[in-house]
Amino acid sequence: MPERRPLTDTIFTSVRLLDPASSLDQQGDLLVRDGLITDFGSGLGRPDGATVVAEADAILCPGLVDMRAALGEPGYEYRETIASAAEAAAAGGITTLAALPDTLPAIDDPALVYLLRTRGEETGSLTILPYGAVTSGCRGEELAEFGLLAEAGAIAFTDGSRAIGSTRLMRLALSYARGFGMRIVQHPEDPSLAADGAATEGELATRLGLPGIPAAAEAILVARDIRLAELTGGAVHFSHVSTAAALRLIRQAKADGLAVTCDTAPPYFDLNETAIGDFRTYAKLSPPLRKEADRLAVVAALADGAIDVIASDHQPRDADDKRQPFAQATPGGAGLATLLGVTLAQVHKGALSMAQAIDLLTARPATLLRTDAGRLAKGRSADLCLFHPDRIWQVEAGRLPGKAQNTPFDGRALEGVVLGTWKAGRRVFG
Amino acid sequence: MLDLAESYVLLNRSGKTQRDLLRGRTLINLFFEDSTRTRTSFELAGKRLGADVINMSVSTSSVNKGETLLDTAATLNAMHCDLLVVRHDQSGAPNLLAQKVDAAVINAGDGTHEHPTQALLDALTIRRRKGRLEGLTVAICGDVLHSRVARSNIHLLTTMGSRVRVVGPPTLMPAEAERLGVEVFHEMEHGLAGADIVMMLRLQRERMQSGLVPSAREYFRFFGLDMAKLAAARPDALVMHPGPMNRGVEIDSAVADDPQRSVIREQVEMGVAVRMAVLDTLSRGHGRNEL
């Protein structure tokens, strides 16, 4: 583990303070003392003993809250460890992360929830909020102990990359979780339609001779689970939504007042299926990349609020997983280091305002996760991200922070560089 | 390429050889999938041009297939192989291999993606018999969804100006097939109407096991080529099949063995000539190539 820097008081001067949670967007200063935000506004001067951070044209916002990321631990340390993920997260401006439970063993026991929370604290740079499994071992058979898991600190329940396929089981899960005031997070892809598929069904998959997954597999499960949410009064959240059809259903469900929320991940608003190119396995994702029309629908949904959150859906994979013929490669893309940069590309294109973009990465996920992270407020822990919105960097697989190098954005030039990340007032990056 | 292959047809029939073209070069047939026909065809092609030919059959039952593929690449580089012919059951496998080997890589069939030399030999067969490719109506019939032969033929024939149709049940049609520039039919009578060439594809047993087609007898009744269905095509229409044939499933023996209509045996002869032309062309280049 890299040596921790000493904790000092810090004064950020003449930065653009951006906190969507409080609608704050102004030039000013921010003071951190003893790990807490003590003051912000204009003209704070340079207090004694405080480290000065002055970066022209930089934006200071809350440390990003990543609502969906897979850590390699426990069980898949060859892909990523908590330490390496923390390193990548810090480099990406992320200070709070919700960890998926489909590990080995799965997070289906309260002891494992405590373990992840503690390991997060030990990093000194990342708060880990664990998801609990919906089913034992994430096998899709029996419900896990929602009550005990919630008590131990699980923030919601999901079976990670595995869709809850059984209608009966999903109904029970929504219903039972409701009793504990908890939400079910679904990977919305009908498993029987998606089985053995490698790319979205259509012209590209046909030309490449790849087994296809119809895009409708997403809307089919979204439609089903919206009906179940209505039936049970439970709360469902759909992860990495990627199709226009699913978004139409989600918009309608929200209009009908149902407890339905969703997130999307950067590949689904930045890339389309052509990123697969010549069988590039770094572009093999689950759900698979879509046609351009769906990508545009996702961008529109980010702008109009149909999508609640942007989450990285970080899925670390190593050479053994990816250096395979396309249909055999394990799907998944690394996403911690590129979360902010790829999101900012939509700001630069004019699809989102800077405030909207940062909102989708801080306040909104924090609200869904019911954590008080993701905002700038006096007396709160100083989890901060300082970034320059216009500086350019090149995404290069093999040179990303952390262990996982399987980025679907390999070769991309991104505008938006994280200059520094602070966790509880301590500088952990930059 | 077709013209060069044409010259090799003549050469082969004359009994002469051209063993100096690839003398001293090593050609390795790296087959991860069984295929006596294609492998032998490449072997003959290589030997007639004077290459040292080695056949490597790699078992695909190994636990980590990707590892085998890339480990094999390292071994091949150490053997200083010049020409590598690859057949694999996974689409894109030759692409992956080509990134790692120094040899020129020839795709002898990868998954459901492409089988380029098959399309070339089919085109040569058609051109020799019909004098042209442009303007001909070609009906490709059968399990198009899983067929690399169909994809390569569609690619080549549409490029050369043929009108291509695909005929089969909806469950054996790839998504958005019409985007490939073909007309889609679900009935043989309509699909074969006025066709110049009828190309039949093999139906594997697995397709019935996985429920895509209920039974062989149903398939043969509606999609199997017999004289009655062939009557919908032009009277001088030719019947082709990449082989091996499932007689009684997609084609009946009367049609397959008809000396007037069937050019199936000719396809095999054209195969060697075409592969000689491909090896010839690639051996002239420097650095990495891929076909």
PDB file of C-alpha atoms in Angstrom, chain A residues 65-70 97-100 102 131 158-162 185-187 237-240 263 265 286 309-315 336 369:
ATOM      1  CA  VAL A  65     -19.887   8.459  -5.689  1.00  0.00           C
ATOM      2  CA  ASP A  66     -19.733   5.393  -7.916  1.00  0.00           C
ATOM      3  CA  MET A  67     -22.921   3.401  -7.509  1.00  0.00           C
ATOM      4  CA  ARG A  68     -21.795   0.250  -9.262  1.00  0.00           C
ATOM      5  CA  ALA A  69     -18.336  -1.268  -9.356  1.00  0.00           C
ATOM      6  CA  ALA A  70     -16.941  -4.750  -9.016  1.00  0.00           C
ATOM      7  CA  LEU A  97     -17.996   3.250  -4.144  1.00  0.00           C
ATOM      8  CA  ALA A  98     -20.820   0.695  -3.975  1.00  0.00           C
ATOM      9  CA  ALA A  99     -19.293  -2.753  -4.396  1.00  0.00           C
ATOM     10  CA  LEU A 100     -21.084  -5.539  -6.242  1.00  0.00           C
ATOM     11  CA  ASP A 102     -21.043 -11.404  -6.949  1.00  0.00           C
ATOM     12  CA  TYR A 131     -24.330  -4.466  -1.878  1.00  0.00           C
ATOM     13  CA  THR A 158     -28.367  -7.325  -6.260  1.00  0.00           C
ATOM     14  CA  ASP A 159     -26.965 -10.471  -7.836  1.00  0.00           C
ATOM     15  CA  GLY A 160     -24.444  -8.334  -9.709  1.00  0.00           C
ATOM     16  CA  SER A 161     -23.979  -9.298 -13.340  1.00  0.00           C
ATOM     17  CA  ARG A 162     -26.486 -12.080 -13.014  1.00  0.00           C
ATOM     18  CA  VAL A 185     -30.984  -3.730  -8.125  1.00  0.00           C
ATOM     19  CA  GLN A 186     -31.473  -5.754 -11.293  1.00  0.00           C
ATOM     20  CA  HIS A 187     -29.220  -6.559 -14.218  1.00  0.00           C
ATOM     21  CA  HIS A 237     -33.395  -0.091  -9.707  1.00  0.00           C
ATOM     22  CA  PHE A 238     -32.248  -1.071 -13.187  1.00  0.00           C
ATOM     23  CA  SER A 239     -28.506  -1.064 -13.809  1.00  0.00           C
ATOM     24  CA  HIS A 240     -26.607   0.044 -16.910  1.00  0.00           C
ATOM     25  CA  ASP A 263     -28.450   4.144 -13.919  1.00  0.00           C
ATOM     26  CA  ALA A 265     -22.581   3.454 -17.506  1.00  0.00           C
ATOM     27  CA  SER A 286     -22.661  -7.091 -20.572  1.00  0.00           C
ATOM     28  CA  VAL A 309     -27.325   8.117 -11.946  1.00  0.00           C
ATOM     29  CA  ILE A 310     -24.145   7.496 -13.940  1.00  0.00           C
ATOM     30  CA  ALA A 311     -22.184   4.579 -12.467  1.00  0.00           C
ATOM     31  CA  SER A 312     -18.938   3.153 -13.783  1.00  0.00           C
ATOM     32  CA  ASP A 313     -19.984  -0.524 -13.854  1.00  0.00           C
ATOM     33  CA  HIS A 314     -16.291  -1.215 -13.401  1.00  0.00           C
ATOM     34  CA  GLN A 315     -15.672  -4.876 -14.232  1.00  0.00           C
ATOM     35  CA  LEU A 336     -13.013   3.778 -12.572  1.00  0.00           C
ATOM     36  CA  LEU A 369     -27.485   4.920  -1.673  1.00  0.00           C
TER      37      LEU A 369
END
